[in-house]
Protein backbone atom coordinates (compact mmCIF):
# COMPACT_ATOMS: atom_id res chain seq x y z
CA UNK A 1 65.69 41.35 -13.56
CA UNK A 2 68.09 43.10 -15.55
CA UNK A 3 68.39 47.05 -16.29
CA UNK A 4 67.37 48.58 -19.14
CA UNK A 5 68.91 47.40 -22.29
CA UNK A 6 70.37 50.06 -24.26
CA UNK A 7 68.68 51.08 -27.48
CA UNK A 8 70.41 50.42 -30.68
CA UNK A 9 69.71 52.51 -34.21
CA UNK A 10 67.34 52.44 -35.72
CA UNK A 11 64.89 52.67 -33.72
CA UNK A 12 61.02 53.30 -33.90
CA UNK A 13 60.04 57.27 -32.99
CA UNK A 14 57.68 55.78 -30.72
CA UNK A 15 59.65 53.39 -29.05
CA UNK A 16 62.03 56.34 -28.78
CA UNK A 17 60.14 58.71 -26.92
CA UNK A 18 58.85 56.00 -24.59
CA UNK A 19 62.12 54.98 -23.64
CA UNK A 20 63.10 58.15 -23.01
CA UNK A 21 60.23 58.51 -20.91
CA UNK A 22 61.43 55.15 -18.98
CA UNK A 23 64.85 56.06 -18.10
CA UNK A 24 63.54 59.78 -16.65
CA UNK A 25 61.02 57.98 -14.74
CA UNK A 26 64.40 55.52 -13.31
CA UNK A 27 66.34 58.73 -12.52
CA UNK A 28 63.61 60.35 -10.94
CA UNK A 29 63.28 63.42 -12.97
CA UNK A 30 60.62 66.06 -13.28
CA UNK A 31 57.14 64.54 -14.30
CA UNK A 32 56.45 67.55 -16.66
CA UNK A 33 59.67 66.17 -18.65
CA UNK A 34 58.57 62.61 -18.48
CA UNK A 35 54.86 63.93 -19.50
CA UNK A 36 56.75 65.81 -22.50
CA UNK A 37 57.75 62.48 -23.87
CA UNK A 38 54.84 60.16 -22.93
CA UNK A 39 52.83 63.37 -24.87
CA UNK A 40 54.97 63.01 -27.82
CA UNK A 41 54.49 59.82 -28.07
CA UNK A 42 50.89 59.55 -27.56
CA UNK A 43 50.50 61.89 -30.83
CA UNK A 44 52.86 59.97 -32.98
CA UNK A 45 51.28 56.14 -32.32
CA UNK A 46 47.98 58.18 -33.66
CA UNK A 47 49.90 59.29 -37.01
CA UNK A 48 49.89 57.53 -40.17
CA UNK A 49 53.42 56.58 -41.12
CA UNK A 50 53.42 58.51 -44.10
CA UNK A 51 52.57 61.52 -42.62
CA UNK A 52 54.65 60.98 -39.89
CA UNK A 53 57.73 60.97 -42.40
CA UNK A 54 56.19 63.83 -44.55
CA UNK A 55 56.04 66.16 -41.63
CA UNK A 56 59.57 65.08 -40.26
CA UNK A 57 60.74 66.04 -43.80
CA UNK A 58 58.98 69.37 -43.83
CA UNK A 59 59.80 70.78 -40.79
CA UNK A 60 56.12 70.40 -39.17
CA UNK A 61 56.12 68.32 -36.40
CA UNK A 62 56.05 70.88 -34.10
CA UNK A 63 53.01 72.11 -35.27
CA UNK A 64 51.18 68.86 -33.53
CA UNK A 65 49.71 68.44 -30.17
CA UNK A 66 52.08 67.41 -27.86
CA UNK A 67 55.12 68.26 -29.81
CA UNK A 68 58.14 70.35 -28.98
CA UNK A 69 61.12 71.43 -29.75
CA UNK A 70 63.01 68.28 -28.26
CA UNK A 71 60.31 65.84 -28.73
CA UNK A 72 60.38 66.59 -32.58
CA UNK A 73 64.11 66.36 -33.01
CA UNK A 74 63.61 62.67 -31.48
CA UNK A 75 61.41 62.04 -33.78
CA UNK A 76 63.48 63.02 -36.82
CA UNK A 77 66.38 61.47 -35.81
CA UNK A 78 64.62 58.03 -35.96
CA UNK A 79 62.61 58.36 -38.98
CA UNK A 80 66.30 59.74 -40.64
CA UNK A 81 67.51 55.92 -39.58
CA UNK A 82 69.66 57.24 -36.31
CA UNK A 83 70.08 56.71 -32.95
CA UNK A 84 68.19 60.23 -31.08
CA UNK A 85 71.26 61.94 -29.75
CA UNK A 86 68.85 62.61 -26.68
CA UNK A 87 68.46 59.06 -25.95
CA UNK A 88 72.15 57.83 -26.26
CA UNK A 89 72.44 60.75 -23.54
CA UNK A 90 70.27 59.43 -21.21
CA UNK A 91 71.19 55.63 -22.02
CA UNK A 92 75.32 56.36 -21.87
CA UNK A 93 74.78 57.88 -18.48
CA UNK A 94 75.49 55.88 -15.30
CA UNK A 95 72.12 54.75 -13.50
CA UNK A 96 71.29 55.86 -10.39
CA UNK A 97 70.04 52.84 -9.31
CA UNK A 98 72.27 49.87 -7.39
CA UNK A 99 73.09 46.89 -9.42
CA UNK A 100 71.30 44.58 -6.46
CA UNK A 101 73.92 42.07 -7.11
CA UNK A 102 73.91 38.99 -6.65
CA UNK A 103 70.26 39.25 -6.04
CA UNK A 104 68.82 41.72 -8.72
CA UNK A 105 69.27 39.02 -11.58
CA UNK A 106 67.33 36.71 -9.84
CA UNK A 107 64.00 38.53 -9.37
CA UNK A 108 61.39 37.33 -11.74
CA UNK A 109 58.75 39.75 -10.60
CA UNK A 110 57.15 42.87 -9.24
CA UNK A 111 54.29 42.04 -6.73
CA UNK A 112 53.34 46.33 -6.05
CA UNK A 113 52.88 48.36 -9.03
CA UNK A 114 50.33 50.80 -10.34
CA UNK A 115 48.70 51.74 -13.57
CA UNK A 116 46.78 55.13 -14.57
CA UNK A 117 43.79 53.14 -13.28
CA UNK A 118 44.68 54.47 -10.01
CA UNK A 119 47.09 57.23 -9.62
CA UNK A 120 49.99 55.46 -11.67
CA UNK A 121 51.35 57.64 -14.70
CA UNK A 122 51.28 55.07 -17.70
CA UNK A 123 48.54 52.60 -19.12
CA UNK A 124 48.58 48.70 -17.85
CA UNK A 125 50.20 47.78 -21.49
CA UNK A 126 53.45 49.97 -21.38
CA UNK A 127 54.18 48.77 -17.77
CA UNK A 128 54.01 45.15 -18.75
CA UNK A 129 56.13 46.45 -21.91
CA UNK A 130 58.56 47.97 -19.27
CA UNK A 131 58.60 44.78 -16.74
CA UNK A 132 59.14 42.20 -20.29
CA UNK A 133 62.41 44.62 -21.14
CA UNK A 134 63.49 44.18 -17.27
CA UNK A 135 62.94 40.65 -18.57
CA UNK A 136 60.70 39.45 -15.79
CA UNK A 137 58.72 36.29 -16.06
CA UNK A 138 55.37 38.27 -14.15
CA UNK A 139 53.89 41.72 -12.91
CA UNK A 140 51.18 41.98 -10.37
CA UNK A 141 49.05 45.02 -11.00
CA UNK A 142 48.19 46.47 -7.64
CA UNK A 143 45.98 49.86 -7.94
CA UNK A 144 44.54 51.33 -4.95
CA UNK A 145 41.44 50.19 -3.23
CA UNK A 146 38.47 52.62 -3.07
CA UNK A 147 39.04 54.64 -0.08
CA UNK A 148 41.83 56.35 -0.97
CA UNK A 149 40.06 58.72 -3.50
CA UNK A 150 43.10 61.31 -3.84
CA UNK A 151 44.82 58.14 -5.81
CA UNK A 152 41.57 57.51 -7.67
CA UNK A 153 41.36 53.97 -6.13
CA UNK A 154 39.20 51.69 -7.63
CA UNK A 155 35.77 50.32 -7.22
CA UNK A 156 34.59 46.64 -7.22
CA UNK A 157 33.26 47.21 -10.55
CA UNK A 158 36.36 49.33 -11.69
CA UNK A 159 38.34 46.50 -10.53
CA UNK A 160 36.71 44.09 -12.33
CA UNK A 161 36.66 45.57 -15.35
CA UNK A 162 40.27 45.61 -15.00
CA UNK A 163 40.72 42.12 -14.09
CA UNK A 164 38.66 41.66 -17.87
CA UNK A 165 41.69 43.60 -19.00
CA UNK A 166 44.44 41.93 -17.82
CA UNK A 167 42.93 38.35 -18.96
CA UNK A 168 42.67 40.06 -22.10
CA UNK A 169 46.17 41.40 -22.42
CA UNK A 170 47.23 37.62 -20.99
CA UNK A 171 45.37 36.01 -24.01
CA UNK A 172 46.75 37.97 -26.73
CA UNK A 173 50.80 38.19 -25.66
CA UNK A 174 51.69 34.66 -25.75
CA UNK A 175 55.27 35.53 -24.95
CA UNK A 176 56.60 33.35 -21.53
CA UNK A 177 55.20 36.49 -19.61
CA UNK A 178 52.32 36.91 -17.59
CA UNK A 179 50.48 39.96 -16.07
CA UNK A 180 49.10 39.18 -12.53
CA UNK A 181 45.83 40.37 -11.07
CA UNK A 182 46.12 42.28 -7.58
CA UNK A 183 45.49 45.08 -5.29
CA UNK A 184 47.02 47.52 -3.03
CA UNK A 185 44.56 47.06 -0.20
CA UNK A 186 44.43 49.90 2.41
CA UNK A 187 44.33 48.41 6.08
CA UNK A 188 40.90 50.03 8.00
CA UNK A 189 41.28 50.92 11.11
CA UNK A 190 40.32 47.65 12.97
CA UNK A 191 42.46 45.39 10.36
CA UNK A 192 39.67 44.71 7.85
CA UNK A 193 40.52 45.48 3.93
CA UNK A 194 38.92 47.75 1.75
CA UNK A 195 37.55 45.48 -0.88
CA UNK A 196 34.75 42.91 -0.64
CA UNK A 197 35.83 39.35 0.48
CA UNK A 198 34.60 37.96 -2.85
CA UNK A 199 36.40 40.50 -5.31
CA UNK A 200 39.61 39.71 -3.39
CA UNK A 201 38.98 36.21 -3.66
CA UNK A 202 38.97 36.49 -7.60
CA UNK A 203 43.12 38.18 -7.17
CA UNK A 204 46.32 36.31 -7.63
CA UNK A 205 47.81 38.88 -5.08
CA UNK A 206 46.88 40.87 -2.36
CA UNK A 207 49.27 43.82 -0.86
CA UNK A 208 47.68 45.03 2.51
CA UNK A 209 49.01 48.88 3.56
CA UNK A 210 48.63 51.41 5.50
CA UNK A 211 47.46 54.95 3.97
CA UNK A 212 45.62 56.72 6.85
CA UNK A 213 45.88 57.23 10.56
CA UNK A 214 49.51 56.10 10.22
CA UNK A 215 49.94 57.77 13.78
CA UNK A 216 47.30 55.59 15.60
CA UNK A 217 48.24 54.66 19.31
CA UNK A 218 50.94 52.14 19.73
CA UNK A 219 48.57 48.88 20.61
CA UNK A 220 45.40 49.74 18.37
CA UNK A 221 48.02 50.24 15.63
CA UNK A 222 49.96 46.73 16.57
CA UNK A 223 45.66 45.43 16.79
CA UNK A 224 45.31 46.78 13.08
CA UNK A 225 48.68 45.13 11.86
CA UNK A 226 48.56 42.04 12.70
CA UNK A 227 44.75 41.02 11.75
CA UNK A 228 45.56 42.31 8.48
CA UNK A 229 48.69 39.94 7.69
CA UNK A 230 46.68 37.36 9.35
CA UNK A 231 43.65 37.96 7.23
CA UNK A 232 44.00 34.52 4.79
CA UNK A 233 43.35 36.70 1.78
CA UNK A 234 46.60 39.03 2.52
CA UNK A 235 50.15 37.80 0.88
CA UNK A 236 52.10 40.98 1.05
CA UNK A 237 52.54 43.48 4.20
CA UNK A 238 53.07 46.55 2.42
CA UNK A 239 55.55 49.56 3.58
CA UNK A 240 55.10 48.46 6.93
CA UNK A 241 55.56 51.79 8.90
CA UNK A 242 54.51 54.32 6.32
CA UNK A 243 57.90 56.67 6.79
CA UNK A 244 59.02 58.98 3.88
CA UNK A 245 62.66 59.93 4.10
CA UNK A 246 62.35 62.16 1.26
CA UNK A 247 61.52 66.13 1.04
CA UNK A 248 59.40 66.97 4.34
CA UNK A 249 59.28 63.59 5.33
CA UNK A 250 56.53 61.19 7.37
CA UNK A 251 57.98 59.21 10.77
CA UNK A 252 57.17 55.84 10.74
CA UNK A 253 53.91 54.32 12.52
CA UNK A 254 54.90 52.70 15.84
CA UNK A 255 53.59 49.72 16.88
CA UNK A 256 55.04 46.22 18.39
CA UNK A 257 57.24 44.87 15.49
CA UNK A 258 58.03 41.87 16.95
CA UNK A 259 54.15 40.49 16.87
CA UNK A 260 53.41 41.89 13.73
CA UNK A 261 56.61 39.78 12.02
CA UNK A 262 55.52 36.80 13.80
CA UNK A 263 52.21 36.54 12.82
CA UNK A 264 53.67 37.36 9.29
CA UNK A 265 55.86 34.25 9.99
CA UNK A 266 52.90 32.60 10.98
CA UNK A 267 50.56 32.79 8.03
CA UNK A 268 53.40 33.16 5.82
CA UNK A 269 52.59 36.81 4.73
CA UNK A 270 55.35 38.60 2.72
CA UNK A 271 57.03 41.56 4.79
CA UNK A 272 57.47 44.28 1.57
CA UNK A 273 60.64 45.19 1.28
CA UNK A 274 59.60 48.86 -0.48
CA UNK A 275 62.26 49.88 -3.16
CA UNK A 276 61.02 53.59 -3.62
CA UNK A 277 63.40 55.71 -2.41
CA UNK A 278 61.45 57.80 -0.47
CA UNK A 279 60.19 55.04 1.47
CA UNK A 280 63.16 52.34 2.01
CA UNK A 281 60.54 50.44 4.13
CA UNK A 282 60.98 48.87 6.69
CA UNK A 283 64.01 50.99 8.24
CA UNK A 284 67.28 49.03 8.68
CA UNK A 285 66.39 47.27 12.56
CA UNK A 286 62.61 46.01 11.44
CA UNK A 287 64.35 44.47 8.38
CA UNK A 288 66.79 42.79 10.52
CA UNK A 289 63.82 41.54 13.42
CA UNK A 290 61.80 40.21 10.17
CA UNK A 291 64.67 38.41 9.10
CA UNK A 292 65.25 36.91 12.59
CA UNK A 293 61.66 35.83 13.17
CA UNK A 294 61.69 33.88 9.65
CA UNK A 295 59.80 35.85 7.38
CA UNK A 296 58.96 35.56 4.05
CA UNK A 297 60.22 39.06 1.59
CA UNK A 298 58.78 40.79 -0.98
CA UNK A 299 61.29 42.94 -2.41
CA UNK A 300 58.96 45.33 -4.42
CA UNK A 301 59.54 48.55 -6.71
CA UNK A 302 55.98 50.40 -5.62
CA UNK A 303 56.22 51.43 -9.60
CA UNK A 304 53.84 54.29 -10.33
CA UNK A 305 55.44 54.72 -13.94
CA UNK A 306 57.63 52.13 -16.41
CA UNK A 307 60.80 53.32 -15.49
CA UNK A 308 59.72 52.76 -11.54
CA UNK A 309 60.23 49.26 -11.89
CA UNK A 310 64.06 49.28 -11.77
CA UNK A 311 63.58 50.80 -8.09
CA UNK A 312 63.79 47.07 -7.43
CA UNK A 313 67.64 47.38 -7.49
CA UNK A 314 67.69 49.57 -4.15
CA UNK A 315 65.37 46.78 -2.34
CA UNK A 316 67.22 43.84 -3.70
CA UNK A 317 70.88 45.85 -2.24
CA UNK A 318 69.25 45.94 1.05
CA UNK A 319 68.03 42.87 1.01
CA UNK A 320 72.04 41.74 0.70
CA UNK A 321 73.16 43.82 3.36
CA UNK A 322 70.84 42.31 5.45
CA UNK A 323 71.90 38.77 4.36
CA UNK A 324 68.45 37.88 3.80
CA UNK A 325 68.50 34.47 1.62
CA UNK A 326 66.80 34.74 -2.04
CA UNK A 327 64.93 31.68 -1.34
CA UNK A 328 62.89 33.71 1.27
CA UNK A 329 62.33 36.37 -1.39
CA UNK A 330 59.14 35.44 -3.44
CA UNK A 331 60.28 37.57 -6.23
CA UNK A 332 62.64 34.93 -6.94
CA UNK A 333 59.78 32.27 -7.31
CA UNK A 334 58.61 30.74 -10.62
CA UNK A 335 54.85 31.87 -11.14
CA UNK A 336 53.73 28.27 -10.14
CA UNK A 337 55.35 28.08 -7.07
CA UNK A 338 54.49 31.86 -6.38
CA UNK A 339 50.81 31.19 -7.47
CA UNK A 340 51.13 27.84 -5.48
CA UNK A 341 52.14 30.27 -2.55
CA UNK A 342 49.49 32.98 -2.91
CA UNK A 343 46.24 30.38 -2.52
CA UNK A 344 47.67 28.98 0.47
């Protein structure tokens, strides 16, 4: 992956705002300023051109849903032929994020990232539009599975009809990048997944995580953990131990480590390295006892918006400090050996 390129004058008012959008979503700003922009932008794709430049001439941008203040000086700075002064802000500023290196430039992919199917914040298109920028070579989808209803997860049939989505977006951008079909698959409490056998079957990738009774007993927990990674449908472990190191903050599940990572050794299931950075899951010491029992990484963004998918650069700087060789990262995998991987 790389960062963000900058943006370069002139530039398209849409593809203005939306960038914009990106690089608050990277630095983790307020959603009701990344909304502003994604707003903005919604409203001016729906304008005819003409009018678009009539009202940027007149004044009377403002007067359209969606439009501020800001948002319309953005706007009339790239219909005028310049650079917005509000982007070259945001783009001359340093990023927040690590640089990964050496490892970030060798990720191809993002195997955990959400659309506003589930409780993601942009449509499937703009996050594939994101992850071709990053220039990746693939980007799993993974929406939540039904159960968790306060993330809108989806049904069998919602699922499928987004699976008829992404084959559709796959057949009409013929451009050395491919959208993958997945799932973020909530463990039960006895290990099984929350999706029928035969929709999972019809996936390229399946993350399996934990999103409820994350403080289960120590050996029903350990029970739960390792039929999941077992499970021959499951390539990804997701956030392992569920912490959040962020605001109020969630301790992480407990549970024997050391047979959960083997049996991920075993049937050669991915341990997620989690790139949010609320999360930065596993903690340091599971990262290192994955890494001693062989595992296989995933070092994952867990993008719920565009600019989300640069998180990768905090996982992929772990991943270094932990010596952890870029061979045993998937995300470094062509999508034929990664697909080769997935139906094993």
């Amino acid at each position: 992956m790389k960062a963000f390129a900058p943006v370069t004058g002139p530039v398209d008012p849409v593809t203005a705002l939306s960038r914009i959008a990106w690089l608050l979503e990277r630095d983790r700003q307020k959603t009701y300023r990344v909304e502003a922009f994604r707003r903005a932008s919604a409203t001016v794709s729906a304008l005819a051109p003409a009018e678009l430049v009539e009202r940027s001439r007149a004044g009377t941008l403002t007067a359209l849903p969606g439009i501020g203040k800001v948002t319309a000086a953005v706007v009339t700075e790239a219909v005028d032929g310049a650079l917005p002064s509000y982007l070259d802000t945001l783009q001359q500023a340093p990023s927040p994020m690590p640089d990964g290196e050496p490892l970030a430039p060798l990720l191809r992919g993002d195997l955990h990232a959400h659309t506003d199917w589930s409780d993601g914040g942009a449509p499937l298109s703009e996050m594939a539009a994101a992850a071709v920028a990053l220039d990746y070579q693939w980007l799993a989808i993974t929406d939540h599975s039904p159960r968790l209803t306060v993330a809108n997860g989806l049904s069998a049939e919602r699922l499928s009809r987004q699976l008829d989505l992404i084959d559709t977006w796959n057949r009409e951008h013929d451009n050395g990048f491919r959208l993958m079909s997945g799932i973020e698959v909530d463990i039960l409490d006895d290990g099984s997944l929350d999706q029928s056998p035969d929709m999972l079957d019809r996936l390229d990738v399946v993350t399996a995580s934990l999103h409820s009774k994350l403080r289960m007993s120590h050996d029903p927990m350990t029970a739960r953990l390792v039929a999941a990674v077992s499970n021959p449908r499951v390539q990804v472990l997701g956030h392992c131990t569920g912490r959040l190191i962020a605001g109020r903050g969630r301790p992480p599940s407990t549970f024997d480590a050391a047979a959960v990572f083997s049996a991920c050794a075993e049937h050669g299931t991915a341990v997620e390295i989690n790139s949010r950075p609320e999360r930065v899951d596993p903690p340091d010491d599971l990262l290192a006892l994955a890494h001693e029992f062989g595992c296989l990484f995933a070092v994952d963004s867990d993008a719920h918006a565009p600019g989300q998918l640069e998180f990768s650069r905090l996982g992929a700087e772990r991943a270094v400090q932990h010596g952890i060789e870029s061979d045993r990262i998937v995300n470094t995998w062509s999508e034929e050996r990664l697909s080769a991987w997935a139906r094993r």
